[in-house]
Amino acid sequence: MSNHVHKDYAGAKLGMWLFLFTEVLLFGGMFVLYSAYFHEYPREFHIGGKQLDVVIGTLNTVVLLLSSFSIAAAITYIQQGKKKLALIYTYLTIGAAFIFLVNKTIEWRAKFHHGIWPDSPHLRELSHGENIFFGLYFLMTGLHALHVIIGMVVLSVMVYFLKKDVINQQDFVKLENAGLYWHIVDLIWIFLFPLFYLVL
Amino acid sequence: MSNSTLSFWEETGNGRTGIMGWLTSTDHKRIGLMYLYILLAMFIVGVFLGLAIRLELIAPGRTIMDAQTYNTVFTLHGVIMIFIVVIPSIPAAIGNLVLPIQLGAEDVAFPRLNLFSWYLYVGGTLLALVSLFTGGGTPDTGWTFYVPFSEFTTTNVSVAVIAVFILGFSSILTGLNFITTIHRLRAPDMTWTKIPLFTWSLYATGWIQVLATPVLGITVLLIFAERVLGVGLFDPNKGGDPILYQHLFWIYSHPAVYIMILPAMGVVSDIIPVFARKPIFGYKTIAFSSLMIAFAGSLVWAHHMFTSGMSDTAVLIFSLLTFIVAIPSAIKVFNWTATLYKGSISVEPPLLYALGFIFLFSVGGLTGLILGSAGTDIHVHDTYFVVSHFHYVIFGGTGFGLFAAMHFWLPKYYGRMYDKTLSKVAFYILFVGFNLLYFPLFIIGLQGMPRRYYDYLPQYQDGHIISTVGSWVLALGLAIMFYNLIKGCLKGEKVNGRNPWGAATLEWTTPTPPPLLNFDREPDTSRKPYDFKGVTPDE
Ligand code: HEM
Ligand SMILES: [Cu+2]
């Protein structure tokens, strides 16, 4: 009967923003835990932070910031109707996400190598505060990495949509929303980085 | 009545028919009904578990099950009733049926997301059922999954918490969808002060769903992580703190109480004026108090933890805040009473159930004040007083609100009417059974009977016997009510015309049952939702 498809740009954006709120709150719960335990074990958190690799952390921060730029560029290009460039910059974003994950793996592997993983015998010998610090480190960066993976999947779907012209110069809200999602992944990392790598 | 449009029963809009027509339908009415069917089925399962609890407690010592079984039964009862039945009940089922039409919209803002939420709900429910039969046995932690026990019990908690996570996700997406719908899809001229109060209440609820549920999500994920990885965030032996778990849990679960109760209040606000044939008293106050409840209700979680160890200042503040939430609720009760005052009341079934709501919710709310003041709470904490309190609020409130909504709106969607006399009979049996079941629990709670105990001292037996008898009376009432509703929907007398109750909101201006895109002519938004001048029930 009805072939009419309603397109509501502002509605789609509003929905996405609400969803991003929920993502922030999801991590918010973990940040609450972090602050409570930081309050309880400030010294141990400091010691723990020293053992993380600031170089890799910084590198990953830069990678994510660049990826935020590249997805923004992709959106701008599709708005200008430059499909090819939009595609390239979306690929670049996915590539950055991949580099981030490679770094993360190297970093985690190094920790495992030092006998540090959740509930490891070595951790059990360390102080309570350090155990909690590394516990939070693995859980929070792990949850974040999971979001990076989800982001990669979402962006790959966007590539598909771009190729199929589902996303085009007139109708690009999907890519915009994917971009917003990617910015949130970036933003959360911007908070995680100082909390874990630079603990005072 | 124009017959040019087929009803949503006949027209799927996706080219499929039969069961696939339903399972792939993005029509909000079909989705609402699909929610309703599943959650009512699960409600019946939950009621049987509740009856089993009551039977076990009819006498001290072992009666029909052993202690471990008892633990799993009350855990299941709680998980099913809270996460699978009550939270989605009015918002997801009735809200989906009614909200878009009340706004004059053709559907929700994201119809496909709506269907996806339903699949998440079904998936979560199935997974919860899987947790019963797999792994180390049915969870036995209580629906609150309190640590450290939930970290170490060998029962299948891991699967159950993932189920809860998925159900929570579904709830978030429904809230998000409704908020966007209300902002974006109102008919021209449907200003904020013309939105019916039921939809207003869903707006406030939507915000709680979006803002509180993620915290539950992370909390249950953490339990899962703790069980799988043994990080020890909540385990004192490894430096963790179980109290932090309780904070996180209640930061969601107290606001969740308002996810359960606000929509029911909205239902009552829509029903009362129709059967008093008067505009609702204090429309704006009611709408605004919903938002106030949503806001203030998010700040009071720690009243569940007065006995867990908190600073005296914290106890004082949370106690005070708890009292403040009572104000907007009381405002609503006053407004409903004022609407009824000097109205020309016709006692139809929806009104009866709405009145039942007001009475039972008031009892629950007032006893909530006893729990909210730290001094008295320390005496009754974790006793049957609490069990009674929350059943008055949640079952007496949300449950009766849902029943009221079903009696009010189902004739619209099925085009048939149930037997009104029988539904009144069912109501009175339900009401008597309810009070017999839960009132004695206040008394034995005050006397010190702890909750979640399998066995008890003989001095509490009288109360338990009355309560168990009450549970059968209640079950009888439920059986009659469901029988009558089902029979009415399938074979009842056809509803004549669009507006059997003489209501003034938009859903009553559409054909009965409504067509796929809800309206067969431009919705008339010039009329206020509770302006009954010139509106008469279609006989
Ligand atoms: C025939 C109806 C019902 C009966 C006989 C019943 C009975 C009970 C009893 C005796 C308990 C106490 C278990 C304990 O603390 O050891 C209980 C707990 C509970 N009931 Fe019901 N109930 C019924 C309906 C409902 C409904 C409609 C809801 C919906 C909200 C509900 C939600 C709960 C919850 C959340 C608990 C707490 C479980 C826990 O503390 O872990 N019940 N019920
Ligand atoms: Cu509470």
Tab-separated table of N, CA and C in Angstrom, chain B residues 86-162:
chain	number	residue	atom	x	y	z
B	86	VAL	N	7.602	-6.830	34.247
B	86	VAL	CA	7.127	-5.513	34.640
B	86	VAL	C	7.815	-4.386	33.874
B	87	ILE	N	9.133	-4.469	33.695
B	87	ILE	CA	9.816	-3.351	33.041
B	87	ILE	C	9.294	-3.128	31.617
B	88	PRO	N	9.168	-4.182	30.797
B	88	PRO	CA	8.623	-3.896	29.468
B	88	PRO	C	7.096	-3.782	29.434
B	89	SER	N	6.411	-4.123	30.533
B	89	SER	CA	4.956	-4.301	30.431
B	89	SER	C	4.242	-3.119	29.800
B	90	ILE	N	4.124	-2.012	30.523
B	90	ILE	CA	3.326	-0.926	29.961
B	90	ILE	C	4.086	-0.174	28.875
B	91	PRO	N	5.358	0.185	29.085
B	91	PRO	CA	6.017	0.932	28.018
B	91	PRO	C	6.073	0.155	26.698
B	92	ALA	N	6.660	-1.039	26.729
B	92	ALA	CA	6.890	-1.710	25.458
B	92	ALA	C	5.588	-2.227	24.853
B	93	ALA	N	4.708	-2.796	25.657
B	93	ALA	CA	3.501	-3.387	25.074
B	93	ALA	C	2.444	-2.327	24.814
B	94	ILE	N	1.929	-1.727	25.886
B	94	ILE	CA	0.850	-0.754	25.697
B	94	ILE	C	1.375	0.509	25.019
B	95	GLY	N	2.590	0.915	25.387
B	95	GLY	CA	3.165	2.112	24.783
B	95	GLY	C	3.260	1.971	23.276
B	96	ASN	N	3.733	0.832	22.821
B	96	ASN	CA	3.812	0.624	21.386
B	96	ASN	C	2.439	0.659	20.734
B	97	LEU	N	1.447	0.110	21.424
B	97	LEU	CA	0.113	0.115	20.840
B	97	LEU	C	-0.421	1.542	20.701
B	98	VAL	N	-0.197	2.336	21.744
B	98	VAL	CA	-0.965	3.574	21.852
B	98	VAL	C	-0.188	4.837	21.473
B	99	LEU	N	1.103	4.887	21.844
B	99	LEU	CA	1.822	6.163	21.770
B	99	LEU	C	1.784	6.841	20.400
B	100	PRO	N	2.135	6.138	19.310
B	100	PRO	CA	2.135	6.871	18.036
B	100	PRO	C	0.760	7.425	17.688
B	101	ILE	N	-0.292	6.653	17.977
B	101	ILE	CA	-1.619	7.139	17.596
B	101	ILE	C	-1.997	8.361	18.426
B	102	GLN	N	-1.618	8.344	19.700
B	102	GLN	CA	-1.957	9.503	20.532
B	102	GLN	C	-1.268	10.765	20.021
B	103	LEU	N	-0.150	10.590	19.324
B	103	LEU	CA	0.556	11.754	18.799
B	103	LEU	C	0.079	12.130	17.408
B	104	GLY	N	-0.759	11.289	16.842
B	104	GLY	CA	-1.177	11.532	15.471
B	104	GLY	C	-0.138	11.100	14.460
B	105	ALA	N	0.725	10.119	14.817
B	105	ALA	CA	1.786	9.673	13.913
B	105	ALA	C	1.412	8.339	13.274
B	106	GLU	N	2.096	8.021	12.178
B	106	GLU	CA	1.810	6.756	11.509
B	106	GLU	C	2.545	5.588	12.125
B	107	ASP	N	3.658	5.869	12.762
B	107	ASP	CA	4.421	4.808	13.419
B	107	ASP	C	5.417	5.486	14.348
B	108	VAL	N	6.297	4.684	14.976
B	108	VAL	CA	7.348	5.283	15.787
B	108	VAL	C	8.441	5.837	14.859
B	109	ALA	N	9.396	6.553	15.448
B	109	ALA	CA	10.421	7.193	14.627
B	109	ALA	C	11.302	6.166	13.927
B	110	PHE	N	11.616	5.076	14.609
B	110	PHE	CA	12.501	4.061	14.017
B	110	PHE	C	11.804	2.708	14.049
B	111	PRO	N	10.936	2.449	13.069
B	111	PRO	CA	10.147	1.211	13.102
B	111	PRO	C	11.000	-0.054	13.092
B	112	ARG	N	12.095	-0.037	12.323
B	112	ARG	CA	12.891	-1.265	12.267
B	112	ARG	C	13.638	-1.497	13.576
B	113	LEU	N	14.094	-0.391	14.186
B	113	LEU	CA	14.739	-0.497	15.490
B	113	LEU	C	13.750	-1.054	16.517
B	114	ASN	N	12.496	-0.677	16.342
B	114	ASN	CA	11.451	-1.149	17.232
B	114	ASN	C	11.333	-2.673	17.153
B	115	LEU	N	11.331	-3.179	15.934
B	115	LEU	CA	11.265	-4.628	15.760
B	115	LEU	C	12.519	-5.282	16.336
B	116	PHE	N	13.666	-4.635	16.119
B	116	PHE	CA	14.917	-5.152	16.664
B	116	PHE	C	14.854	-5.228	18.189
B	117	SER	N	14.299	-4.200	18.831
B	117	SER	CA	14.152	-4.236	20.291
B	117	SER	C	13.332	-5.447	20.713
B	118	TRP	N	12.293	-5.733	19.940
B	118	TRP	CA	11.461	-6.870	20.290
B	118	TRP	C	12.272	-8.164	20.191
B	119	TYR	N	13.090	-8.275	19.140
B	119	TYR	CA	13.911	-9.482	19.038
B	119	TYR	C	14.908	-9.581	20.178
B	120	LEU	N	15.470	-8.437	20.580
B	120	LEU	CA	16.369	-8.482	21.733
B	120	LEU	C	15.620	-8.971	22.965
B	121	TYR	N	14.396	-8.469	23.114
B	121	TYR	CA	13.591	-8.877	24.258
B	121	TYR	C	13.345	-10.387	24.236
B	122	VAL	N	12.976	-10.899	23.078
B	122	VAL	CA	12.739	-12.335	22.964
B	122	VAL	C	14.032	-13.104	23.231
B	123	GLY	N	15.138	-12.605	22.651
B	123	GLY	CA	16.418	-13.275	22.859
B	123	GLY	C	16.798	-13.299	24.332
B	124	GLY	N	16.656	-12.145	24.997
B	124	GLY	CA	16.978	-12.070	26.423
B	124	GLY	C	16.118	-13.030	27.225
B	125	THR	N	14.840	-13.078	26.878
B	125	THR	CA	13.929	-13.965	27.607
B	125	THR	C	14.332	-15.427	27.400
B	126	LEU	N	14.623	-15.781	26.143
B	126	LEU	CA	15.021	-17.169	25.879
B	126	LEU	C	16.305	-17.514	26.635
B	127	LEU	N	17.258	-16.573	26.624
B	127	LEU	CA	18.517	-16.832	27.305
B	127	LEU	C	18.285	-17.017	28.803
B	128	ALA	N	17.382	-16.212	29.359
B	128	ALA	CA	17.060	-16.369	30.776
B	128	ALA	C	16.518	-17.770	31.023
B	129	LEU	N	15.721	-18.257	30.080
B	129	LEU	CA	15.189	-19.609	30.252
B	129	LEU	C	16.298	-20.647	30.106
B	130	VAL	N	17.237	-20.367	29.179
B	130	VAL	CA	18.360	-21.291	29.013
B	130	VAL	C	19.143	-21.409	30.321
B	131	SER	N	19.281	-20.288	31.022
B	131	SER	CA	20.073	-20.318	32.254
B	131	SER	C	19.466	-21.263	33.293
B	132	LEU	N	18.201	-21.597	33.110
B	132	LEU	CA	17.568	-22.515	34.058
B	132	LEU	C	18.093	-23.931	33.911
B	133	PHE	N	18.312	-24.305	32.651
B	133	PHE	CA	18.494	-25.724	32.385
B	133	PHE	C	19.927	-26.106	32.062
B	134	THR	N	20.826	-25.111	32.056
B	134	THR	CA	22.187	-25.429	31.658
B	134	THR	C	23.149	-25.112	32.796
B	135	GLY	N	24.402	-25.355	32.545
B	135	GLY	CA	25.438	-24.977	33.499
B	135	GLY	C	25.228	-25.630	34.842
B	136	GLY	N	25.636	-24.922	35.874
B	136	GLY	CA	25.602	-25.513	37.203
B	136	GLY	C	24.267	-25.430	37.900
B	137	GLY	N	23.192	-25.161	37.157
B	137	GLY	CA	21.889	-25.111	37.798
B	137	GLY	C	21.336	-23.703	37.850
B	138	THR	N	20.054	-23.628	38.206
B	138	THR	CA	19.334	-22.359	38.204
B	138	THR	C	19.947	-21.360	39.185
B	139	PRO	N	20.102	-20.092	38.779
B	139	PRO	CA	20.679	-19.093	39.680
B	139	PRO	C	19.926	-19.004	41.012
B	140	ASP	N	20.681	-18.722	42.062
B	140	ASP	CA	20.073	-18.719	43.395
B	140	ASP	C	20.468	-17.485	44.200
B	141	THR	N	20.746	-16.392	43.485
B	141	THR	CA	21.288	-15.221	44.165
B	141	THR	C	20.232	-14.201	44.550
B	142	GLY	N	19.005	-14.404	44.128
B	142	GLY	CA	18.036	-13.324	44.210
B	142	GLY	C	18.196	-12.450	42.975
B	143	TRP	N	17.137	-11.707	42.637
B	143	TRP	CA	17.191	-10.947	41.381
B	143	TRP	C	18.204	-9.815	41.449
B	144	THR	N	18.718	-9.500	42.639
B	144	THR	CA	19.680	-8.408	42.784
B	144	THR	C	21.116	-8.842	42.503
B	145	PHE	N	21.365	-10.133	42.348
B	145	PHE	CA	22.715	-10.634	42.054
B	145	PHE	C	23.777	-10.049	42.974
B	146	TYR	N	23.480	-9.960	44.238
B	146	TYR	CA	24.442	-9.342	45.151
B	146	TYR	C	25.757	-10.110	45.183
B	147	VAL	N	26.861	-9.342	45.146
B	147	VAL	CA	28.187	-9.911	45.348
B	147	VAL	C	28.435	-9.985	46.846
B	148	PRO	N	29.394	-10.705	47.318
B	148	PRO	CA	30.277	-11.629	46.595
B	148	PRO	C	29.601	-12.944	46.203
B	149	PHE	N	28.398	-13.209	46.767
B	149	PHE	CA	27.818	-14.523	46.500
B	149	PHE	C	27.665	-14.790	45.005
B	150	SER	N	27.194	-13.777	44.265
B	150	SER	CA	26.951	-14.009	42.842
B	150	SER	C	28.253	-14.276	42.083
B	151	GLU	N	29.393	-13.870	42.665
B	151	GLU	CA	30.655	-14.175	41.989
B	151	GLU	C	31.054	-15.628	42.173
B	152	PHE	N	30.629	-16.196	43.286
B	152	PHE	CA	31.175	-17.511	43.631
B	152	PHE	C	30.188	-18.652	43.566
B	153	THR	N	28.904	-18.347	43.476
B	153	THR	CA	27.959	-19.452	43.421
B	153	THR	C	28.206	-20.264	42.147
B	154	THR	N	28.034	-21.572	42.263
B	154	THR	CA	28.300	-22.427	41.107
B	154	THR	C	27.110	-22.479	40.157
B	155	THR	N	26.018	-21.841	40.538
B	155	THR	CA	24.862	-21.879	39.644
B	155	THR	C	25.093	-20.957	38.452
B	156	ASN	N	24.141	-21.014	37.510
B	156	ASN	CA	24.372	-20.439	36.192
B	156	ASN	C	24.161	-18.921	36.122
B	157	VAL	N	24.794	-18.191	37.021
B	157	VAL	CA	24.595	-16.751	37.063
B	157	VAL	C	25.118	-16.066	35.797
B	158	SER	N	26.225	-16.587	35.238
B	158	SER	CA	26.826	-15.910	34.078
B	158	SER	C	25.835	-15.745	32.938
B	159	VAL	N	25.117	-16.807	32.634
B	159	VAL	CA	24.157	-16.720	31.539
B	159	VAL	C	23.003	-15.786	31.916
B	160	ALA	N	22.565	-15.870	33.161
B	160	ALA	CA	21.439	-15.041	33.580
B	160	ALA	C	21.772	-13.555	33.471
B	161	VAL	N	23.009	-13.162	33.862
B	161	VAL	CA	23.304	-11.730	33.797
B	161	VAL	C	23.435	-11.254	32.343
B	162	ILE	N	23.912	-12.116	31.463
B	162	ILE	CA	23.949	-11.714	30.058
B	162	ILE	C	22.520	-11.525	29.543
